[in-house]
CSV table of C-alpha atoms in Angstrom, one decimal:
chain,number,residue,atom,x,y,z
A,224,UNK,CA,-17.6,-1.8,12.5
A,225,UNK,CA,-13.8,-0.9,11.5
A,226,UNK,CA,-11.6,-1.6,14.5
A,227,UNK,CA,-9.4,2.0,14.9
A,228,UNK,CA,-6.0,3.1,15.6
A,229,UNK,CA,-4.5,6.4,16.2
A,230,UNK,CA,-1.2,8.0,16.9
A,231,UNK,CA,0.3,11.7,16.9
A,232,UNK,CA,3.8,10.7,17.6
A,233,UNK,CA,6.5,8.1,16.5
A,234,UNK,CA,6.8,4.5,18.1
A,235,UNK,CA,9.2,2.2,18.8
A,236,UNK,CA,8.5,-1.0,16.3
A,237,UNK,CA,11.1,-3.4,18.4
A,238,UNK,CA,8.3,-3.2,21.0
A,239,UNK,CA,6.3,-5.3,18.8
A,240,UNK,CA,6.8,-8.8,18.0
A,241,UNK,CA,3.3,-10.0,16.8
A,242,UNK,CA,2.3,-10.1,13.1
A,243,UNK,CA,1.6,-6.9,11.6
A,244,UNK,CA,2.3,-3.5,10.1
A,245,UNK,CA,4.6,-0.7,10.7
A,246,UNK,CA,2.8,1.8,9.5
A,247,UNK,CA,4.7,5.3,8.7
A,248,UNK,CA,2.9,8.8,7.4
A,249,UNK,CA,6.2,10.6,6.3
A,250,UNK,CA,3.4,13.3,4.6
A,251,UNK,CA,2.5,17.0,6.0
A,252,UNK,CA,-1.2,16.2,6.5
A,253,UNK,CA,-3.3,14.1,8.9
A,254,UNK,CA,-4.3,10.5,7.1
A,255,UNK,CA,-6.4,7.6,7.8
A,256,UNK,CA,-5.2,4.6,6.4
A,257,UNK,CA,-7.9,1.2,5.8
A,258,UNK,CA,-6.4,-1.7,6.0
A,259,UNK,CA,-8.6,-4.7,3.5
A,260,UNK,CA,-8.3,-8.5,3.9
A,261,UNK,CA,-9.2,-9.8,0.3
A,262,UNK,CA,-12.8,-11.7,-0.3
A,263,UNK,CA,-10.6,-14.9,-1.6
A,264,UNK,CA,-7.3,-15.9,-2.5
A,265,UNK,CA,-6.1,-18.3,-5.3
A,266,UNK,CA,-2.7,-19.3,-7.2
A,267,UNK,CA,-1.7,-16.1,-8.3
A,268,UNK,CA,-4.8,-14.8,-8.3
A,269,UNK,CA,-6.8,-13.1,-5.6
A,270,UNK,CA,-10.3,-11.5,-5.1
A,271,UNK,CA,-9.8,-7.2,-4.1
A,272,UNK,CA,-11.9,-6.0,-1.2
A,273,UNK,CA,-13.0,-2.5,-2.1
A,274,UNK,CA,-15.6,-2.0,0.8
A,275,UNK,CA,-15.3,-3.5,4.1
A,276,UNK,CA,-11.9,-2.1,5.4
A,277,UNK,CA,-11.2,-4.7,8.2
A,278,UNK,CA,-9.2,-1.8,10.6
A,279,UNK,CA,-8.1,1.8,10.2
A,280,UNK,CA,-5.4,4.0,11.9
A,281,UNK,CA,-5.1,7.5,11.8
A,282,UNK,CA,-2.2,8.9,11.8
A,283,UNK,CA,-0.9,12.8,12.4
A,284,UNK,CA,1.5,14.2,10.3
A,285,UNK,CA,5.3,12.3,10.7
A,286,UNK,CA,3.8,9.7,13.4
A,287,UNK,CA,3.6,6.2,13.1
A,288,UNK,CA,2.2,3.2,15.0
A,289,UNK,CA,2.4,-0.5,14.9
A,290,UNK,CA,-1.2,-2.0,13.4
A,291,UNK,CA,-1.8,-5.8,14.6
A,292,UNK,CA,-3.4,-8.0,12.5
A,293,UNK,CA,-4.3,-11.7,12.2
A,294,UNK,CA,-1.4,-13.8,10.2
A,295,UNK,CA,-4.1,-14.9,7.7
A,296,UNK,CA,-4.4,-11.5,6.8
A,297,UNK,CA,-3.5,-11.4,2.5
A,298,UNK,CA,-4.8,-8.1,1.4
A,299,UNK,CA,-3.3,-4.5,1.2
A,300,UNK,CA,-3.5,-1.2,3.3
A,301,UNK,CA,-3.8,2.3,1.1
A,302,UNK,CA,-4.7,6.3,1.7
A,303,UNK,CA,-8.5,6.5,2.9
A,304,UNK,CA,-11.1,4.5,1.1
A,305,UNK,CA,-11.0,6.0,-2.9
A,306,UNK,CA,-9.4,4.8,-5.8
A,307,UNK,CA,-7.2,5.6,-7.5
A,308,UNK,CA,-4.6,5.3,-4.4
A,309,UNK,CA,-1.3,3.5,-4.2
A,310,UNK,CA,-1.7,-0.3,-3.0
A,311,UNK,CA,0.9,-1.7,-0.3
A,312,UNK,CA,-0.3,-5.4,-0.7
A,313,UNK,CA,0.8,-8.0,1.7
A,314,UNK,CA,0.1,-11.2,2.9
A,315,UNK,CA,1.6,-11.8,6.9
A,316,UNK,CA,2.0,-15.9,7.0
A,317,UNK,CA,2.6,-17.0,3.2
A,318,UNK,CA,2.0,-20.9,2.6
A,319,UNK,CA,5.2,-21.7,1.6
A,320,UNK,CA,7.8,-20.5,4.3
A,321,UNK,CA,5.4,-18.4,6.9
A,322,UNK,CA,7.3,-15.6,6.3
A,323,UNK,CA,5.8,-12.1,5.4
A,324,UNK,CA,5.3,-11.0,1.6
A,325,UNK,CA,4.3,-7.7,0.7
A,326,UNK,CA,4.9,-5.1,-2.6
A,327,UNK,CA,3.8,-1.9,-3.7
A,328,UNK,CA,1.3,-1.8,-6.4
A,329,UNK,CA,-0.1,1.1,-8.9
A,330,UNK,CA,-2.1,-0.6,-11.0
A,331,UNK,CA,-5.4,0.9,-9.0
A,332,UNK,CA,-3.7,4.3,-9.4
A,333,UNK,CA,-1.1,6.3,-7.6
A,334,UNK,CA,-2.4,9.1,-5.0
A,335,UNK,CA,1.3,9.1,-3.7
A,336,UNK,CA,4.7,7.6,-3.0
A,337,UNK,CA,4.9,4.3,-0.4
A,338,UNK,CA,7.3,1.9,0.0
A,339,UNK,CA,7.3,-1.2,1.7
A,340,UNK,CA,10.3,-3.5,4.0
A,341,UNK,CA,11.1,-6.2,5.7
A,342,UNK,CA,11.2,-5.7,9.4
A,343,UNK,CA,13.8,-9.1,10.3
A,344,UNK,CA,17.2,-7.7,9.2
A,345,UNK,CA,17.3,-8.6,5.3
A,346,UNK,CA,17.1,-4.9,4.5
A,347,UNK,CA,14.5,-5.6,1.6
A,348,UNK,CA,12.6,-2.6,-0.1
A,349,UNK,CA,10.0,-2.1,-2.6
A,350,UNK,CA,8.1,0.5,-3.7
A,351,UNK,CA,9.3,4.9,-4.0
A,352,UNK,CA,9.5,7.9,-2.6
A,353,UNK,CA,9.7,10.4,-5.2
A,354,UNK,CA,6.6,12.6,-6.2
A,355,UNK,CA,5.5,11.3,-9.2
A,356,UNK,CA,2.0,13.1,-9.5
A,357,UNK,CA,3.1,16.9,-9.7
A,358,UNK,CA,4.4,17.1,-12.9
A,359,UNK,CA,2.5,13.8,-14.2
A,360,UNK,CA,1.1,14.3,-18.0
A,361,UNK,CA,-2.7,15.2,-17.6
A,362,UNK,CA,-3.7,12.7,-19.6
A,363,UNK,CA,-2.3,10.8,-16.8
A,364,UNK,CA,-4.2,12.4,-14.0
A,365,UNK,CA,-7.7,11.5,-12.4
A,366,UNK,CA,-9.0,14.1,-10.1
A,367,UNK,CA,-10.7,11.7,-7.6
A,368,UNK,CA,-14.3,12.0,-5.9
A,369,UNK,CA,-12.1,14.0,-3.0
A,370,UNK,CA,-10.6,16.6,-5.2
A,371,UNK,CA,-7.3,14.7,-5.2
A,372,UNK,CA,-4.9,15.0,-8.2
A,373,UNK,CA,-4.0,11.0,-8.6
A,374,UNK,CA,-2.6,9.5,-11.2
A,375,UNK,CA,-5.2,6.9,-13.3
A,376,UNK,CA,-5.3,3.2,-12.9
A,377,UNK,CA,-3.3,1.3,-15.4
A,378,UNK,CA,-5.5,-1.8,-15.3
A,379,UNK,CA,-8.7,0.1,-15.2
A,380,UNK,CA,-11.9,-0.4,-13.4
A,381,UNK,CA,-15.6,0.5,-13.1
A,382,UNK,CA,-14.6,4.1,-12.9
A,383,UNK,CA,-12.7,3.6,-16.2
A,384,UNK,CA,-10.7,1.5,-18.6
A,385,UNK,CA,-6.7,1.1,-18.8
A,386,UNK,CA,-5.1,4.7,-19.2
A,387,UNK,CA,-2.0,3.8,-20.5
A,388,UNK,CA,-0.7,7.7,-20.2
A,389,UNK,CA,-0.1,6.5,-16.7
A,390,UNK,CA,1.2,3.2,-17.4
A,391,UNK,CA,3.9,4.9,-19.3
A,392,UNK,CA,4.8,7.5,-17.4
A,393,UNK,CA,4.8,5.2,-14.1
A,394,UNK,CA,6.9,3.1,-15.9
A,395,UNK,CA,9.8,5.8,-17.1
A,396,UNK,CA,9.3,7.1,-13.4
A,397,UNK,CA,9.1,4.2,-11.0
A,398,UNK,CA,9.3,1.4,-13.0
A,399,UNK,CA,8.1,-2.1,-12.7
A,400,UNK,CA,10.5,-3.9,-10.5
A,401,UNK,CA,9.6,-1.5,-7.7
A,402,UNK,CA,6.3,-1.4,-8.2
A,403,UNK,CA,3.3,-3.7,-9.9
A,404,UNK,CA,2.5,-1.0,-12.7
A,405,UNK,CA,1.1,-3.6,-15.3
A,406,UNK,CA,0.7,-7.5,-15.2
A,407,UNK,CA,1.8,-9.7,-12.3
A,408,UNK,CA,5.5,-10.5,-13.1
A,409,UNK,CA,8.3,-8.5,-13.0
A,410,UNK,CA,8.7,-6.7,-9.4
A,411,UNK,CA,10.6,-7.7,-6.5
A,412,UNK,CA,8.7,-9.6,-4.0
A,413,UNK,CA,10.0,-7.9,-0.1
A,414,UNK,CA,10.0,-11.2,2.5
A,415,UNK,CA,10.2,-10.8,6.6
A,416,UNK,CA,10.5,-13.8,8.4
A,417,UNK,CA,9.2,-12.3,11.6
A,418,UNK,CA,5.5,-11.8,9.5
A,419,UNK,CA,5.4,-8.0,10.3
A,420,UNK,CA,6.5,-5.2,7.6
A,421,UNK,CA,7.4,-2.1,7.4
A,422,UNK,CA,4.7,0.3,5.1
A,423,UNK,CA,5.9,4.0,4.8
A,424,UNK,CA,3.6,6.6,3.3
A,425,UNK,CA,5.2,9.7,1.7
């Protein structure tokens, strides 16, 4: 069973002190969000959760909420439970410093903007805000099993293979020091010392 949040209005993050998310929906629609610890982590290297969503929050239209979660958490929280979707991955209590580490990635696709912050002071960002699926090239574009218009994984999948359409056009449009759009190097890595972050949804 997914443990559930919801909220129809904005909170007040500072109220929060735990590890965790602040989790934004800056869109016009109603959204449930699934948040996935990963099956195993290694050096680099980790292994996706695509099917066992360890909570959910459902958030109205411009409300947000804080989401707890346990400081082993290393995973990611995205749109619903389809691919393609944009990835905000995170881990809460990295090895190294026990700070917070978290970055936006499209290499599962793109079903919209997100960005990602620190939550301490440091003022870091990752991730965008722009639409960059509107006027996307269509080859590009993967209507998903929803009906959503997303943009194709560049890394591809079971669905698919790499569509490099949307590699190139992600990169022109976002490009890959704000967001993984291919390979694992390149993007800035967001830190919070106080292990909670700051996810936005546009």
């Amino acid at each position: 069973m997914v443990e559930h949040v919801s909220a129809s209005a904005p909170h007040k993050p500072e109220a929060h002190h735990g590890p965790g998310i602040d989790l934004h929906n800056k869109s016009n629609k109603d959204c449930t969000y699934y948040f996935y610890d990963n099956y195993w982590n290694g050096n680099g290297t980790a292994g996706a959760n695509f099917d066992h969503p360890l909570k959910s929050a459902h958030l109205k239209p411009h409300a947000s909420t804080f989401v707890d979660l346990p400081k082993t958490f290393k995973g990611r929280v995205q749109r619903g439970t389809l691919i393609p979707a944009t990835w905000a991955e995170f881990q809460l209590d990295a090895s190294n410093d026990h700070a917070a580490h978290g970055d936006i990635s499209l290499e599962q696709g793109c079903d919209g903007a997100c960005t990602i912050a620190s939550t301490d002071g440091s003022k870091r960002v990752g991730g965008f805000e722009k639409d960059i699926i509107t006027h996307a090239p269509e080859k590009a574009v993967q209507h998903r099993k929803d009906g959503v218009k997303c943009l194709a994984s560049t890394m591809g999948n079971w669905i698919a293979g790499p569509n490099e359409a949307a590699a190139e056009w992600e990169m022109k449009q976002v490009g890959q020091r704000k967001a993984y759009i291919k390979g694992g190097t390149g993007t800035d890595d967001v830190a919070s010392k106080n292990q909670r972050m700051e996810v936005v949804f546009f």
